[in-house]
Coordinates of C-alpha atoms and ligand atoms in Angstrom, one line a residue:
M800 CA -4.4 -47.7 17.1
L801 CA -6.9 -45.9 19.7
L802 CA -10.6 -45.9 18.2
L803 CA -12.8 -43.5 20.1
K804 CA -16.4 -44.8 19.2
G805 CA -19.7 -43.3 19.6
G806 CA -19.1 -40.1 20.7
T807 CA -20.2 -36.5 19.7
V808 CA -17.1 -34.9 18.2
Y809 CA -16.7 -30.9 18.6
G810 CA -14.0 -30.3 15.9
K811 CA -14.2 -29.0 12.5
N812 CA -17.5 -30.3 12.4
T813 CA -19.6 -30.8 15.4
G814 CA -21.7 -34.3 15.4
P815 CA -21.7 -37.9 15.9
A816 CA -18.4 -39.5 14.9
D817 CA -15.6 -41.9 15.6
V818 CA -11.9 -40.8 15.9
L819 CA -9.2 -42.8 15.0
I820 CA -5.9 -42.1 16.7
D821 CA -2.4 -43.7 15.5
G822 CA 1.2 -42.7 16.2
G823 CA 0.1 -39.7 18.6
K824 CA -2.0 -38.1 15.6
I825 CA -5.8 -38.2 14.4
I826 CA -5.6 -40.3 11.3
D827 CA -9.5 -40.2 10.9
V828 CA -12.9 -38.5 11.9
A829 CA -15.5 -40.1 10.2
H830 CA -19.1 -41.9 10.9
A831 CA -18.9 -45.5 12.1
I832 CA -15.4 -46.3 11.3
S833 CA -15.0 -50.2 11.1
E834 CA -13.1 -51.9 13.9
T835 CA -10.2 -54.0 12.9
E836 CA -7.8 -56.2 15.1
E837 CA -5.2 -53.7 15.8
M838 CA -7.4 -51.3 17.3
T839 CA -8.1 -50.9 20.6
V840 CA -11.8 -49.5 21.2
L841 CA -12.9 -46.8 23.7
D842 CA -16.6 -46.5 23.8
V843 CA -17.3 -42.9 24.4
S844 CA -21.0 -42.9 23.5
G845 CA -23.0 -40.3 25.2
L846 CA -20.0 -38.4 25.8
A847 CA -18.4 -35.2 24.1
V848 CA -15.1 -35.7 22.4
A849 CA -13.4 -32.3 21.9
P850 CA -9.8 -31.0 21.5
G851 CA -7.7 -30.8 24.4
L852 CA -7.6 -27.6 26.5
V853 CA -5.0 -25.0 26.5
D854 CA -4.4 -23.3 29.5
L855 CA -2.6 -19.8 29.2
H856 CA -1.9 -19.0 32.5
V857 CA -0.4 -21.5 35.3
H858 CA 2.0 -21.8 38.1
F859 CA 3.8 -24.9 38.3
R860 CA 6.1 -23.4 40.9
E861 CA 9.5 -25.1 39.7
P862 CA 12.2 -24.1 40.4
G863 CA 12.1 -23.1 43.8
F864 CA 8.5 -23.5 45.3
E865 CA 8.1 -27.4 44.9
Y866 CA 6.4 -27.8 48.1
K867 CA 3.4 -25.9 46.7
E868 CA 3.5 -27.9 43.1
D869 CA 5.9 -29.2 40.9
I870 CA 5.9 -29.7 36.9
M871 CA 4.7 -33.3 37.3
T872 CA 2.0 -32.8 39.8
G873 CA 0.7 -29.4 37.8
A874 CA 0.9 -31.6 34.7
A875 CA -1.2 -34.4 36.5
A876 CA -3.6 -31.7 37.5
A877 CA -4.1 -30.3 34.2
A878 CA -4.7 -34.0 32.6
A879 CA -7.3 -34.4 35.1
G880 CA -8.8 -31.1 34.2
G881 CA -8.9 -31.9 30.6
V882 CA -5.9 -29.6 29.8
T883 CA -3.5 -30.9 27.4
T884 CA -1.2 -27.7 26.6
C885 CA -0.4 -25.0 29.6
L886 CA 1.7 -22.1 29.9
C887 CA 3.6 -21.6 33.0
M888 CA 4.2 -18.4 34.4
P889 CA 7.8 -17.6 35.4
N890 CA 7.5 -16.1 39.2
T891 CA 9.7 -19.2 40.4
S892 CA 12.7 -19.1 42.4
P893 CA 15.1 -18.4 40.4
V894 CA 12.8 -16.4 38.1
I895 CA 12.5 -17.8 34.7
D896 CA 14.6 -15.1 33.3
S897 CA 17.4 -16.9 31.3
A898 CA 17.9 -19.8 28.7
E899 CA 19.2 -21.9 31.5
T900 CA 15.9 -21.6 33.6
V901 CA 13.8 -22.0 30.5
N902 CA 16.1 -24.9 29.5
L903 CA 15.3 -26.7 33.0
V904 CA 11.4 -26.2 32.9
T905 CA 11.3 -27.5 29.2
G906 CA 13.7 -30.3 30.1
K907 CA 11.4 -31.4 33.2
A908 CA 8.5 -30.9 30.8
L909 CA 9.7 -33.8 28.7
N910 CA 8.7 -36.3 31.1
A911 CA 4.9 -34.7 31.7
P912 CA 1.8 -36.5 30.6
I913 CA 0.8 -33.4 28.6
R914 CA 2.6 -30.6 27.0
V915 CA 4.2 -27.9 29.7
L916 CA 5.2 -24.8 27.9
T917 CA 6.9 -21.6 29.8
A918 CA 6.6 -18.1 29.3
G919 CA 10.0 -16.1 30.1
A920 CA 10.3 -13.0 32.5
V921 CA 10.0 -9.6 31.1
T922 CA 12.5 -8.2 33.4
V923 CA 15.6 -9.6 35.3
G924 CA 14.3 -11.4 38.3
Q925 CA 11.0 -9.8 37.7
K926 CA 12.6 -6.7 39.1
G927 CA 11.1 -4.3 37.0
A928 CA 14.3 -2.7 36.1
E929 CA 16.4 -4.3 33.2
L930 CA 14.7 -6.2 30.3
T931 CA 15.9 -9.8 29.8
D932 CA 17.2 -11.4 26.6
F933 CA 14.0 -11.8 24.6
N934 CA 15.7 -13.6 21.8
A935 CA 17.6 -16.0 24.1
L936 CA 14.4 -17.0 25.9
K937 CA 12.6 -17.7 22.6
S938 CA 15.5 -19.9 21.4
A939 CA 15.7 -21.7 24.8
G940 CA 11.9 -22.3 23.9
A941 CA 9.9 -19.9 26.0
V942 CA 6.6 -19.0 24.0
A943 CA 5.6 -15.7 25.8
L944 CA 6.9 -13.1 27.9
S945 CA 5.4 -12.4 31.3
D946 CA 6.1 -10.5 34.7
D947 CA 3.1 -12.2 36.1
G948 CA 2.5 -11.5 39.9
L949 CA 5.0 -8.8 39.9
P950 CA 3.9 -6.5 36.7
V951 CA 6.1 -4.2 35.2
Q952 CA 5.2 -0.5 36.7
S953 CA 7.2 1.7 34.6
A954 CA 5.5 2.7 31.4
A955 CA 8.5 3.8 29.7
L956 CA 10.2 0.3 30.3
M957 CA 6.9 -1.4 29.3
R958 CA 7.0 0.3 25.8
K959 CA 10.8 -0.7 25.3
A960 CA 9.7 -4.4 26.2
M961 CA 6.9 -4.0 23.9
Q962 CA 9.4 -2.9 21.0
H963 CA 11.6 -5.5 21.7
A964 CA 8.9 -8.1 22.0
K965 CA 7.3 -7.1 18.5
A966 CA 11.1 -7.6 17.0
S967 CA 11.1 -10.9 18.7
G968 CA 7.7 -12.1 17.6
L969 CA 6.9 -12.8 21.5
T970 CA 3.7 -11.7 22.8
I971 CA 3.6 -10.1 26.3
I972 CA 1.3 -11.7 28.6
S973 CA 0.6 -8.6 31.1
H974 CA -1.0 -9.1 34.7
C975 CA -2.6 -5.3 35.0
E976 CA -2.4 -3.9 38.5
D977 CA -0.9 -0.7 39.3
E978 CA 1.5 -1.7 42.5
E979 CA 0.9 1.6 44.8
M980 CA -2.8 1.2 44.4
V981 CA -2.9 -2.5 45.4
K982 CA -1.4 -2.5 49.0
N983 CA -2.0 -6.2 49.5
Y984 CA -4.9 -8.4 50.8
G985 CA -6.3 -9.7 47.7
V986 CA -9.7 -8.3 48.4
N987 CA -11.6 -5.9 46.1
E988 CA -12.1 -2.4 47.4
G989 CA -15.6 -1.9 48.2
A990 CA -18.1 -3.0 50.4
V991 CA -16.3 -6.2 51.5
S992 CA -13.2 -4.4 52.3
E993 CA -14.9 -1.8 54.1
K994 CA -16.6 -4.5 56.2
L995 CA -13.5 -6.0 57.1
A996 CA -11.9 -3.0 57.5
L997 CA -9.0 -3.9 55.1
Q998 CA -7.4 -1.8 52.5
G999 CA -8.7 -3.2 49.3
R1000 CA -7.5 -3.4 45.6
P1001 CA -9.6 -0.9 43.5
A1002 CA -10.9 -1.9 40.2
I1003 CA -9.1 1.6 38.7
A1004 CA -5.8 -0.2 39.7
E1005 CA -6.5 -2.9 36.8
E1006 CA -7.9 -0.6 34.6
I1007 CA -5.4 2.2 34.5
M1008 CA -2.6 -0.5 33.8
V1009 CA -5.1 -2.3 31.0
A1010 CA -5.6 1.1 29.3
R1011 CA -1.7 1.7 29.6
D1012 CA -1.1 -1.6 27.8
V1013 CA -3.3 -1.2 25.2
M1014 CA -2.2 2.2 24.2
L1015 CA 1.3 0.9 24.1
A1016 CA 0.4 -2.3 22.1
N1017 CA -1.4 0.3 19.7
E1018 CA 1.6 2.5 19.7
T1019 CA 4.5 -0.4 19.3
G1020 CA 2.3 -2.7 17.2
A1021 CA 3.4 -5.3 19.7
H1022 CA 0.6 -8.0 20.8
V1023 CA -0.4 -7.9 24.2
H1024 CA -2.3 -10.5 25.9
I1025 CA -4.2 -9.0 29.3
A1026 CA -4.3 -11.8 31.8
H1027 CA -7.0 -12.8 34.4
V1028 CA -9.4 -9.6 33.4
S1029 CA -11.7 -9.0 36.5
T1030 CA -13.5 -5.8 36.2
A1031 CA -16.5 -4.4 33.7
G1032 CA -14.1 -1.3 33.0
A1033 CA -11.3 -3.4 31.9
V1034 CA -13.6 -5.3 29.6
D1035 CA -14.7 -2.0 28.2
I1036 CA -11.2 -0.7 27.6
I1037 CA -10.3 -3.8 25.8
R1038 CA -13.6 -3.7 23.7
K1039 CA -12.9 -0.5 22.5
A1040 CA -9.1 -0.8 21.9
R1041 CA -10.1 -3.9 19.8
Q1042 CA -12.2 -1.9 17.9
A1043 CA -9.9 0.8 17.1
G1044 CA -7.7 -2.2 15.7
A1045 CA -5.1 -2.6 18.5
N1046 CA -3.3 -6.0 18.6
V1047 CA -4.8 -7.1 22.1
T1048 CA -6.2 -10.2 23.2
A1049 CA -7.6 -11.2 26.7
E1050 CA -8.4 -14.0 28.9
T1051 CA -10.5 -14.3 32.0
C1052 CA -10.8 -17.1 34.9
P1053 CA -13.7 -19.1 36.0
Q1054 CA -13.4 -17.5 39.4
Y1055 CA -14.3 -14.0 37.9
F1056 CA -17.4 -15.2 36.1
S1057 CA -18.5 -17.4 39.1
L1058 CA -17.8 -15.8 42.3
T1059 CA -18.1 -12.3 43.6
E1060 CA -16.3 -10.5 46.3
D1061 CA -19.0 -12.1 48.9
E1062 CA -17.3 -15.1 48.7
V1063 CA -14.2 -13.4 50.9
L1064 CA -16.6 -13.1 53.6
R1065 CA -17.6 -16.7 53.6
Q1066 CA -14.3 -18.2 52.9
G1067 CA -11.5 -15.8 54.1
A1068 CA -8.4 -16.3 52.5
L1069 CA -9.3 -19.3 50.3
A1070 CA -11.0 -16.3 48.3
R1071 CA -8.0 -14.3 48.3
V1072 CA -6.9 -13.7 44.8
N1073 CA -4.9 -11.4 42.8
P1074 CA -6.5 -9.4 41.1
P1075 CA -9.4 -9.9 43.7
L1076 CA -13.0 -11.2 43.4
R1077 CA -15.1 -8.3 42.3
T1078 CA -19.1 -7.4 42.3
G1079 CA -22.0 -9.2 40.6
N1080 CA -21.7 -6.1 38.1
D1081 CA -18.1 -7.2 37.0
V1082 CA -19.1 -10.8 36.8
E1083 CA -22.1 -9.8 34.4
A1084 CA -19.5 -7.7 32.4
I1085 CA -16.9 -10.4 32.4
I1086 CA -19.8 -12.8 30.9
A1087 CA -20.8 -10.2 28.2
G1088 CA -16.9 -9.8 27.0
L1089 CA -17.0 -13.8 26.5
Q1090 CA -19.9 -13.6 24.7
D1091 CA -19.0 -10.7 22.3
G1092 CA -15.5 -12.0 21.8
T1093 CA -13.6 -9.2 23.8
L1094 CA -12.4 -12.0 26.1
D1095 CA -11.0 -14.5 23.8
A1096 CA -10.2 -17.3 26.4
I1097 CA -10.7 -18.8 29.5
A1098 CA -7.2 -19.5 31.6
T1099 CA -7.2 -20.6 35.2
D1100 CA -4.5 -18.8 36.9
H1101 CA -3.9 -22.0 38.6
A1102 CA -1.9 -20.9 41.7
P1103 CA -1.2 -23.4 44.4
H1104 CA -0.3 -22.7 47.7
S1105 CA 0.3 -25.0 50.9
M1106 CA -2.5 -25.1 53.4
E1107 CA -0.6 -23.3 55.9
E1108 CA 0.1 -20.4 53.7
K1109 CA -3.6 -20.1 52.9
T1110 CA -5.1 -20.8 56.5
K1111 CA -3.4 -17.6 58.0
P1112 CA -5.8 -14.7 58.8
L1113 CA -6.7 -13.0 55.4
P1114 CA -4.1 -10.1 55.9
D1115 CA -1.1 -12.4 56.0
A1116 CA -2.2 -15.3 53.7
M1117 CA -1.0 -15.9 49.9
S1118 CA -3.1 -15.1 47.2
G1119 CA -4.3 -17.3 44.4
L1120 CA -6.3 -20.6 43.9
V1121 CA -6.1 -23.8 42.2
G1122 CA -8.0 -24.1 39.0
L1123 CA -7.1 -26.8 36.8
E1124 CA -9.4 -29.8 38.0
T1125 CA -12.6 -27.4 38.1
S1126 CA -12.2 -25.0 35.1
L1127 CA -14.1 -27.1 32.6
A1128 CA -16.9 -27.9 35.1
L1129 CA -17.1 -24.4 36.2
A1130 CA -17.6 -23.0 32.3
L1131 CA -20.2 -25.6 31.9
T1132 CA -22.2 -25.1 34.8
H1133 CA -21.9 -21.2 34.8
L1134 CA -21.9 -20.7 31.0
Y1135 CA -23.3 -23.7 29.2
H1136 CA -26.2 -24.8 31.6
T1137 CA -27.4 -21.5 32.4
G1138 CA -28.1 -21.5 28.5
K1139 CA -25.8 -18.6 27.8
F1140 CA -23.2 -20.2 25.6
S1141 CA -23.2 -23.1 23.5
L1142 CA -20.7 -26.0 23.8
E1143 CA -19.0 -25.2 20.8
K1144 CA -18.2 -21.6 22.2
I1145 CA -17.1 -22.8 25.6
I1146 CA -14.9 -25.4 23.8
A1147 CA -13.1 -22.5 21.6
L1148 CA -12.7 -20.5 24.6
M1149 CA -10.4 -23.2 26.3
S1150 CA -8.9 -24.7 23.4
A1151 CA -8.4 -23.2 19.8
N1152 CA -8.5 -19.4 21.0
P1153 CA -5.8 -19.9 23.4
A1154 CA -3.7 -22.0 21.1
K1155 CA -4.1 -19.1 18.4
I1156 CA -3.0 -16.2 21.1
I1157 CA 0.3 -17.7 21.5
G1158 CA 0.4 -19.3 17.9
I1159 CA 1.0 -22.6 18.8
D1160 CA -0.4 -25.8 16.9
A1161 CA -3.3 -27.2 19.4
G1162 CA -6.9 -26.8 19.9
V1163 CA -7.9 -28.6 16.6
L1164 CA -9.6 -31.9 16.5
D1165 CA -9.3 -33.0 12.8
T1166 CA -7.7 -35.7 10.6
G1167 CA -3.9 -34.8 10.9
A1168 CA -4.0 -33.1 14.1
C1169 CA -2.1 -33.9 17.0
A1170 CA -4.2 -36.4 19.3
D1171 CA -4.8 -34.2 22.1
I1172 CA -8.5 -34.6 23.1
V1173 CA -10.9 -34.3 26.2
I1174 CA -13.7 -36.8 26.5
F1175 CA -16.4 -35.5 28.9
D1176 CA -20.0 -36.0 30.1
H1177 CA -21.5 -32.5 30.2
N1178 CA -24.3 -33.4 32.2
E1179 CA -22.8 -35.3 34.9
E1180 CA -23.1 -33.7 38.3
W1181 CA -20.4 -34.1 40.8
T1182 CA -19.2 -32.5 43.9
V1183 CA -15.5 -30.9 44.2
D1184 CA -13.6 -32.6 46.8
P1185 CA -10.2 -31.0 47.0
E1186 CA -8.6 -33.9 49.0
K1187 CA -8.7 -35.7 45.4
F1188 CA -7.0 -33.2 43.4
K1189 CA -3.9 -34.4 41.7
S1190 CA -2.6 -31.0 42.3
K1191 CA -0.6 -30.4 45.6
G1192 CA -2.5 -27.5 46.1
R1193 CA -5.9 -27.8 48.0
N1194 CA -6.6 -24.0 48.1
T1195 CA -10.0 -23.8 46.1
P1196 CA -12.9 -21.7 47.1
F1197 CA -15.0 -24.4 45.2
G1198 CA -14.8 -27.4 47.4
G1199 CA -18.1 -29.1 48.4
Q1200 CA -19.8 -27.3 45.4
K1201 CA -21.9 -29.1 43.0
L1202 CA -20.7 -28.7 39.4
C1203 CA -22.1 -30.2 36.2
G1204 CA -19.9 -31.6 33.7
R1205 CA -17.4 -34.3 34.5
I1206 CA -14.3 -35.3 32.5
R1207 CA -13.8 -39.0 31.6
Y1208 CA -10.8 -39.2 29.6
T1209 CA -7.9 -36.9 28.7
I1210 CA -5.8 -38.0 25.8
S1211 CA -2.4 -36.4 25.1
R1212 CA -0.5 -37.0 22.0
G1213 CA -2.5 -40.1 21.5
E1214 CA -2.0 -41.6 25.3
I1215 CA -4.8 -41.7 27.7
V1216 CA -3.0 -39.5 30.2
Y1217 CA -6.4 -39.3 32.6
K1218 CA -9.0 -41.7 33.4
Q1219 CA -11.9 -40.7 35.6
D1220 CA -11.5 -42.6 39.2
K1221 CA -14.8 -44.2 39.6
Ligands
DOR1709 O1 -3.3 -14.6 43.2 C1 -2.5 -14.5 42.4 N1 -1.4 -15.5 42.7 N2 -2.2 -13.7 41.4 C2 -0.8 -13.7 40.8 O2 -0.7 -12.9 40.1 C3 0.0 -14.6 41.2 C4 -0.3 -15.9 42.0 C5 0.5 -16.6 42.4 O3 1.9 -17.0 41.9 O4 0.4 -17.1 43.5
ZN1710 ZN1 -1.4 -12.7 37.5

C-alpha cells in the first residue's frame, strides 16, 4: 500500500487530503489517513496531487521510425511529463491501418510504464483513397481513428468515413489542413513567411477543413475531434458549430498558446510545425477558446525527430516538436501563473476532458478509480534542458526557457513510474 501524505488533492473535491493506493487502485481519499505498518508513505506536503494527464496526440514512431522515438522512450517521456495515458497517431511505417499493426503497438504497450493507446488510420496507408476496416481496428484495440499528418482531402471520402465511424462508435480525430493550400515549410503565411521569402501555410487552409469537418459531423451525427487547433478563425467555427449542437470536440497544444510565428525567426526549423505557429491574435483566441470551453483539451502533438532532421535549413527540415516533458509546465506558466485559469481548470483540460473525448476510464482521482496520479509543485521554477529529456527527441523550441511548475512524481496504475531527478 502506498500512502500519499499531506498534499492538496485536485479530485472530486479539492483540498488537503491523503490518498491511499493498493492493487493499482485508489482505495481512500481522506483527511489524515492513519499510517499502518504495511504502508509505504510518500510525503507530498506542499504539492498538488492530481489525476494523471491524458494526452490525445502523440507520435511514438513505432513501427518504422524508432530512431526518432519508440514506444518505451515515448512512454518514459510521458511519465516524466505527468502523462499516464497517451494516444498514438498512426503515421508510422507501415501505417497503423490494420488489426496486425494495432496489435503490434498494443503488444509493445503492455510493457510500457504508462497506458499507451493507439488510433487506427482512417484510410489504407493514409493514402486518402480507401477506408480501413473500422470494426477490425476497433476489435484489435484502436480507440479512435485519424489520418493525422496526411489528412483526408476528399470531402466525399471523409463523409463516408464519418458514416462508418458513427456506426462503429469511434471518434475521428481530424488534422485540418487543405493540402493544396499548404505547400510545405511549416510556417504561417504572413509577415514571417514574407520576410523569409517562403510560401507559408495560411490560416484559411486550416479553417476551411475545420468548417468542412464540423459540417460533416453535423450531417452524419459522427463525433469529430479537431486536432491541434491553431487559428482564431478555427476557434470561431468550432464555437458556433457547438452552439448549433454539432458533435464536435477540439484540442489545442501548448505551442499554440505560448508561441507566435516570430519564433521561426529566432529558432528556424526548431519552430517548424504543422499547423504552424500563428500570430498574437490567434494566441489570444486560443486562450479564449480554452477559457469558454470551445477547446476541451490540451494535447501535445509530441512529434520527435532526429537532430539531423531538424537542423537542416528551414525548407528541408521536418515539422514537429516534442512536447510531453514540458506541457504541464507550459500550461501552468502561461495559463495559471498569468491568472487566467485555475489549477482545477488546467487539470480538467489535461485529464478528465480528454479522457471523456475518447470515452476511456481515466482522468479521475477518487476512491475506486485507477491510481494514475501526477504530483507536482506548481510554483517550482526550472529551466528546460533538452539533453535531460527521456524522449529521444531533442526538438523543442522551449530549450533554455524558465518555466514555473515542476513534476515530482508520476504514478501509473499504483506504481511510481517517474521521480524527479534532483
Ligand atoms: O508538425 C507535425 N508533425 N504535424 C503533424 O501533423 C505530424 C507531425 C509528425 O508526425 O511529425
Ligand atoms: Zn497533426
